[in-house]
PDB file of C-alpha atoms in Angstrom:
ATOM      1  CA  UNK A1230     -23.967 -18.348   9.744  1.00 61.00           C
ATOM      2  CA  UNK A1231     -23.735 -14.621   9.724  1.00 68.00           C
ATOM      3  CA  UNK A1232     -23.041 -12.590   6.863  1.00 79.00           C
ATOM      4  CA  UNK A1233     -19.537 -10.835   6.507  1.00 89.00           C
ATOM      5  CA  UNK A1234     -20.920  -6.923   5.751  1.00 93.00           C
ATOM      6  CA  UNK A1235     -18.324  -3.652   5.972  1.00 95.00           C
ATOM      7  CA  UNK A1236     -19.625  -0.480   6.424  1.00 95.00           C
ATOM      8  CA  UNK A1237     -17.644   2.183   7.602  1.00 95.00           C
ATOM      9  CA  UNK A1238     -14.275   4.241   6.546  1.00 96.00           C
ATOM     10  CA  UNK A1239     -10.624   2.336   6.558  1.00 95.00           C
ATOM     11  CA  UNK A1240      -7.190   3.682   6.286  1.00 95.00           C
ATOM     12  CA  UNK A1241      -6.056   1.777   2.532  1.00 95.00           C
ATOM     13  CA  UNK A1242      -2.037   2.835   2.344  1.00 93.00           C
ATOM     14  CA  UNK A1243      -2.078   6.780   2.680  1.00 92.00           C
ATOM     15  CA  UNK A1244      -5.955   6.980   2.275  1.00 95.00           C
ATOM     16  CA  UNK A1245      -9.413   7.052   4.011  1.00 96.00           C
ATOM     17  CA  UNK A1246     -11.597   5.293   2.234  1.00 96.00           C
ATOM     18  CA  UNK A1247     -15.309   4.528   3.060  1.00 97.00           C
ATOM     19  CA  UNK A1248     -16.755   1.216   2.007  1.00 97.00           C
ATOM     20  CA  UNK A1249     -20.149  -0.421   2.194  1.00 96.00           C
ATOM     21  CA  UNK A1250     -20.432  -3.917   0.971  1.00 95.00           C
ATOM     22  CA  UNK A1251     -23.940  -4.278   1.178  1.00 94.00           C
ATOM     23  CA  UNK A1252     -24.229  -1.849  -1.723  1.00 95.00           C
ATOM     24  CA  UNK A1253     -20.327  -2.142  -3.359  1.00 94.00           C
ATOM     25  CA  UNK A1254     -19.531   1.235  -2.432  1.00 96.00           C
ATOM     26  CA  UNK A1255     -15.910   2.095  -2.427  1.00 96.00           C
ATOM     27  CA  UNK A1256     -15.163  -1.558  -2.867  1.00 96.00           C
ATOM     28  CA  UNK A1257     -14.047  -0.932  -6.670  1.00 96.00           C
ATOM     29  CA  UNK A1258     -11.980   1.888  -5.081  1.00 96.00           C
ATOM     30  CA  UNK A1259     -10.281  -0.449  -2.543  1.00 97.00           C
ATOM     31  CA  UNK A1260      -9.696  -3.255  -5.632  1.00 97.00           C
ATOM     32  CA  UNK A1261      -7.834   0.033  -7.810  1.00 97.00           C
ATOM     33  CA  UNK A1262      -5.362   0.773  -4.972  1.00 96.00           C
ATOM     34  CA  UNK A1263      -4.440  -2.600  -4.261  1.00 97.00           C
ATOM     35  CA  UNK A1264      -3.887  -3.451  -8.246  1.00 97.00           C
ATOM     36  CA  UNK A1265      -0.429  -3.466  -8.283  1.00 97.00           C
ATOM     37  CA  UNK A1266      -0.135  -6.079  -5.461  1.00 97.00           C
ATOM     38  CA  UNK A1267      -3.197  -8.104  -7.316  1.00 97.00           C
ATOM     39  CA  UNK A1268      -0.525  -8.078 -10.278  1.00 97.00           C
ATOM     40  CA  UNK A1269       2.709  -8.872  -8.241  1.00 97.00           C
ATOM     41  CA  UNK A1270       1.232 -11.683  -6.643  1.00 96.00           C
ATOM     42  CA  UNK A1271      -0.928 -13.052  -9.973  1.00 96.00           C
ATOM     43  CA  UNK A1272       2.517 -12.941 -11.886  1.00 95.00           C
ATOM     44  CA  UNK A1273       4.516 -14.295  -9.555  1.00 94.00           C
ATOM     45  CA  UNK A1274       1.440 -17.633  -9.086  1.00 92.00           C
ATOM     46  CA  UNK A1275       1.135 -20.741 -10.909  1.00 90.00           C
ATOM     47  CA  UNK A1276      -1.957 -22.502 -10.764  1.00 88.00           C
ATOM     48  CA  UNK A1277      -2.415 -25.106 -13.941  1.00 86.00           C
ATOM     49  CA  UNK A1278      -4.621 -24.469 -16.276  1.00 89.00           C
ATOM     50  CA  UNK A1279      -5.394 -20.721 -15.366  1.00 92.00           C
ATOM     51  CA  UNK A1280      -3.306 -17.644 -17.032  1.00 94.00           C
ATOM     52  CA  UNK A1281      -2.862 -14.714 -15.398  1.00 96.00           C
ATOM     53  CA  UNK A1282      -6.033 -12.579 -15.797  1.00 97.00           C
ATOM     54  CA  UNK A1283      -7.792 -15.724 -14.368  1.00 96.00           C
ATOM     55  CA  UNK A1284      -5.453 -15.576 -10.998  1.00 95.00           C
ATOM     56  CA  UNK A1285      -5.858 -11.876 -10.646  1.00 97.00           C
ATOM     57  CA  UNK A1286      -9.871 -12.610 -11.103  1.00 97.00           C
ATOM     58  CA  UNK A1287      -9.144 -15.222  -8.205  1.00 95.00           C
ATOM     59  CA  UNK A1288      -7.075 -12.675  -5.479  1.00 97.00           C
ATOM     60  CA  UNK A1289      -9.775 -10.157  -6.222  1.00 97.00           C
ATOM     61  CA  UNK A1290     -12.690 -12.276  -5.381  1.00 96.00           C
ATOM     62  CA  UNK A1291     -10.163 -12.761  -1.824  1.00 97.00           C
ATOM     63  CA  UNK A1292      -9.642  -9.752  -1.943  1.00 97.00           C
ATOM     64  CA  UNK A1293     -13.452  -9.154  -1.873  1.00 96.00           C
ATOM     65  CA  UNK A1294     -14.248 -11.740   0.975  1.00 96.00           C
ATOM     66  CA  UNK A1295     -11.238  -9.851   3.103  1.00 96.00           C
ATOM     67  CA  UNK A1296     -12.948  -6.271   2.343  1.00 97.00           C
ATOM     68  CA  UNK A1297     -16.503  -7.760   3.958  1.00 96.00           C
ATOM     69  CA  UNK A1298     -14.245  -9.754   6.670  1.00 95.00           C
ATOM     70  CA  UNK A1299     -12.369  -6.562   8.021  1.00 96.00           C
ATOM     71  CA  UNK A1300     -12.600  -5.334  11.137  1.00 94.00           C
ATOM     72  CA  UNK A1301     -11.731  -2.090  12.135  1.00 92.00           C
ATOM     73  CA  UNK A1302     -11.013  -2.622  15.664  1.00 94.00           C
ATOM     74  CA  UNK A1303      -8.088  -4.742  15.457  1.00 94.00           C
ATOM     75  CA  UNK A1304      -6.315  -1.500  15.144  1.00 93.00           C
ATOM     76  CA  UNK A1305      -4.808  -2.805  11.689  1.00 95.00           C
ATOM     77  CA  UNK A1306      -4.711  -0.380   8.195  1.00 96.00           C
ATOM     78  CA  UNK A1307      -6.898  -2.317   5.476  1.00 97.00           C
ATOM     79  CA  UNK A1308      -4.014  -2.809   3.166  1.00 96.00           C
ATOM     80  CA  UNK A1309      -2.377  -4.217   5.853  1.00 96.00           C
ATOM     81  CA  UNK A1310      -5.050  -6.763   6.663  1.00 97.00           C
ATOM     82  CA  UNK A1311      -5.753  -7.375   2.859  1.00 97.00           C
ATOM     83  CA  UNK A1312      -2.176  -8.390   2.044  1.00 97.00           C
ATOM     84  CA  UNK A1313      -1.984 -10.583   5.129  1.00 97.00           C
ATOM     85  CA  UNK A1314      -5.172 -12.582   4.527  1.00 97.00           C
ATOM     86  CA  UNK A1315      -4.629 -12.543   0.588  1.00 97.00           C
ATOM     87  CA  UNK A1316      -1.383 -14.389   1.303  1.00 97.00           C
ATOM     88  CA  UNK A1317      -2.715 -16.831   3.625  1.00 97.00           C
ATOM     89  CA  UNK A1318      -5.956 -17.634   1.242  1.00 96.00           C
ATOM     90  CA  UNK A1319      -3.374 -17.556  -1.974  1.00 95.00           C
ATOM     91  CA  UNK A1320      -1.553 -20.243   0.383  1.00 94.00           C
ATOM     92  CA  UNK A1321      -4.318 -22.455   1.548  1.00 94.00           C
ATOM     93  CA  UNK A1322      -5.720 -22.754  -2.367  1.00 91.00           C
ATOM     94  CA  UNK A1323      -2.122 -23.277  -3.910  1.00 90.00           C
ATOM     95  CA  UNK A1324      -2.204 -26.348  -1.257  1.00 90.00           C
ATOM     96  CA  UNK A1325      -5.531 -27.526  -1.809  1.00 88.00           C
ATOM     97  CA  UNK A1326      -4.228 -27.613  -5.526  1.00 80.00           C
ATOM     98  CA  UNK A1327      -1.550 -29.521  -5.168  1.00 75.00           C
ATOM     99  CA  UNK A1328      -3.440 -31.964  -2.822  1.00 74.00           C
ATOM    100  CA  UNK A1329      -5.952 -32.554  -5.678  1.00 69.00           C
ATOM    101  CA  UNK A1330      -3.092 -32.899  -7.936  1.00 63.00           C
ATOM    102  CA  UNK A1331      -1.349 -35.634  -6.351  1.00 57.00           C
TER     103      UNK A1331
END
Protein backbone atom coordinates (compact mmCIF):
# COMPACT_ATOMS: atom_id res chain seq x y z
CA UNK A 1 0.00 0.00 0.00
CA UNK A 2 1.36 3.43 -0.55
CA UNK A 3 2.04 5.85 2.00
CA UNK A 4 -0.30 8.98 2.41
CA UNK A 5 2.69 11.95 2.39
CA UNK A 6 1.70 15.99 1.91
CA UNK A 7 4.12 18.21 0.83
CA UNK A 8 3.28 21.33 -0.56
CA UNK A 9 1.29 24.75 0.48
CA UNK A 10 -2.77 24.64 1.13
CA UNK A 11 -5.23 27.37 1.52
CA UNK A 12 -6.45 26.54 5.63
CA UNK A 13 -9.57 29.26 6.04
CA UNK A 14 -7.94 32.74 5.07
CA UNK A 15 -4.32 31.26 5.06
CA UNK A 16 -1.48 29.64 3.00
CA UNK A 17 0.02 27.30 4.81
CA UNK A 18 2.89 24.91 3.75
CA UNK A 19 2.96 21.43 5.18
CA UNK A 20 5.28 18.46 4.92
CA UNK A 21 4.27 15.34 6.65
CA UNK A 22 7.22 13.46 6.16
CA UNK A 23 8.95 15.80 8.59
CA UNK A 24 5.60 17.41 10.63
CA UNK A 25 6.16 20.68 9.26
CA UNK A 26 3.28 23.03 9.47
CA UNK A 27 1.15 20.14 10.56
CA UNK A 28 1.02 21.57 14.31
CA UNK A 29 0.10 24.83 12.50
CA UNK A 30 -2.80 23.23 10.55
CA UNK A 31 -4.01 21.29 14.09
CA UNK A 32 -3.96 25.26 15.89
CA UNK A 33 -6.31 26.71 13.23
CA UNK A 34 -8.65 24.03 13.16
CA UNK A 35 -8.88 23.92 17.27
CA UNK A 36 -11.97 25.42 17.64
CA UNK A 37 -13.77 22.92 15.32
CA UNK A 38 -11.59 19.96 17.16
CA UNK A 39 -13.50 21.45 20.33
CA UNK A 40 -17.04 21.95 18.78
CA UNK A 41 -17.15 18.63 17.51
CA UNK A 42 -15.27 16.80 20.79
CA UNK A 43 -18.00 18.60 22.99
CA UNK A 44 -20.72 18.02 21.12
CA UNK A 45 -19.44 13.65 20.89
CA UNK A 46 -20.18 10.92 23.15
CA UNK A 47 -18.18 7.98 22.98
CA UNK A 48 -18.36 5.78 26.47
CA UNK A 49 -15.75 5.63 28.45
CA UNK A 50 -13.63 8.55 26.88
CA UNK A 51 -13.95 12.38 28.22
CA UNK A 52 -13.37 15.02 26.19
CA UNK A 53 -9.58 15.59 25.93
CA UNK A 54 -9.55 11.86 24.86
CA UNK A 55 -12.12 12.67 21.76
CA UNK A 56 -10.26 15.77 20.78
CA UNK A 57 -6.91 13.41 20.95
CA UNK A 58 -9.11 11.09 18.59
CA UNK A 59 -10.32 14.00 15.71
CA UNK A 60 -6.74 15.14 15.77
CA UNK A 61 -5.15 11.89 15.00
CA UNK A 62 -8.18 12.20 11.83
CA UNK A 63 -7.36 15.13 11.52
CA UNK A 64 -3.72 13.99 10.98
CA UNK A 65 -4.54 11.04 8.51
CA UNK A 66 -6.78 13.83 6.42
CA UNK A 67 -3.63 16.36 6.42
CA UNK A 68 -1.33 13.31 4.72
CA UNK A 69 -4.61 12.24 2.60
CA UNK A 70 -5.17 15.77 0.95
CA UNK A 71 -4.94 16.45 -2.33
CA UNK A 72 -4.52 19.63 -3.74
CA UNK A 73 -5.94 19.11 -7.05
CA UNK A 74 -9.41 18.51 -6.22
CA UNK A 75 -9.59 22.22 -6.26
CA UNK A 76 -10.93 22.06 -2.51
CA UNK A 77 -9.45 24.63 0.54
CA UNK A 78 -7.88 22.22 3.31
CA UNK A 79 -10.30 23.27 5.94
CA UNK A 80 -12.78 22.45 3.69
CA UNK A 81 -11.58 18.93 3.04
CA UNK A 82 -10.61 18.46 6.80
CA UNK A 83 -14.10 19.20 8.12
CA UNK A 84 -15.68 17.01 5.46
CA UNK A 85 -13.57 13.89 6.06
CA UNK A 86 -13.42 14.56 9.97
CA UNK A 87 -17.20 14.26 9.89
CA UNK A 88 -17.40 11.26 7.87
CA UNK A 89 -14.46 9.37 10.01
CA UNK A 90 -16.23 10.89 13.42
CA UNK A 91 -19.36 9.04 11.71
CA UNK A 92 -17.99 5.74 10.65
CA UNK A 93 -16.25 5.26 14.40
CA UNK A 94 -19.44 6.52 16.36
CA UNK A 95 -21.07 3.47 14.24
CA UNK A 96 -18.50 1.02 14.64
CA UNK A 97 -19.11 1.89 18.43
CA UNK A 98 -22.36 1.32 18.65
CA UNK A 99 -22.07 -1.93 16.55
CA UNK A 100 -19.62 -3.26 19.20
CA UNK A 101 -21.96 -2.09 21.76
CA UNK A 102 -24.92 -3.94 20.81
Amino acid sequence: MKEKVFVGSADLYDERIYVDTRSGVGVDLVLNKIDPLLCKMASSTYMDGFGFQDIKQELAIIAIDGIRSYNPDKKVKMSTFLHIHLRNKLISKLRSENKMSN
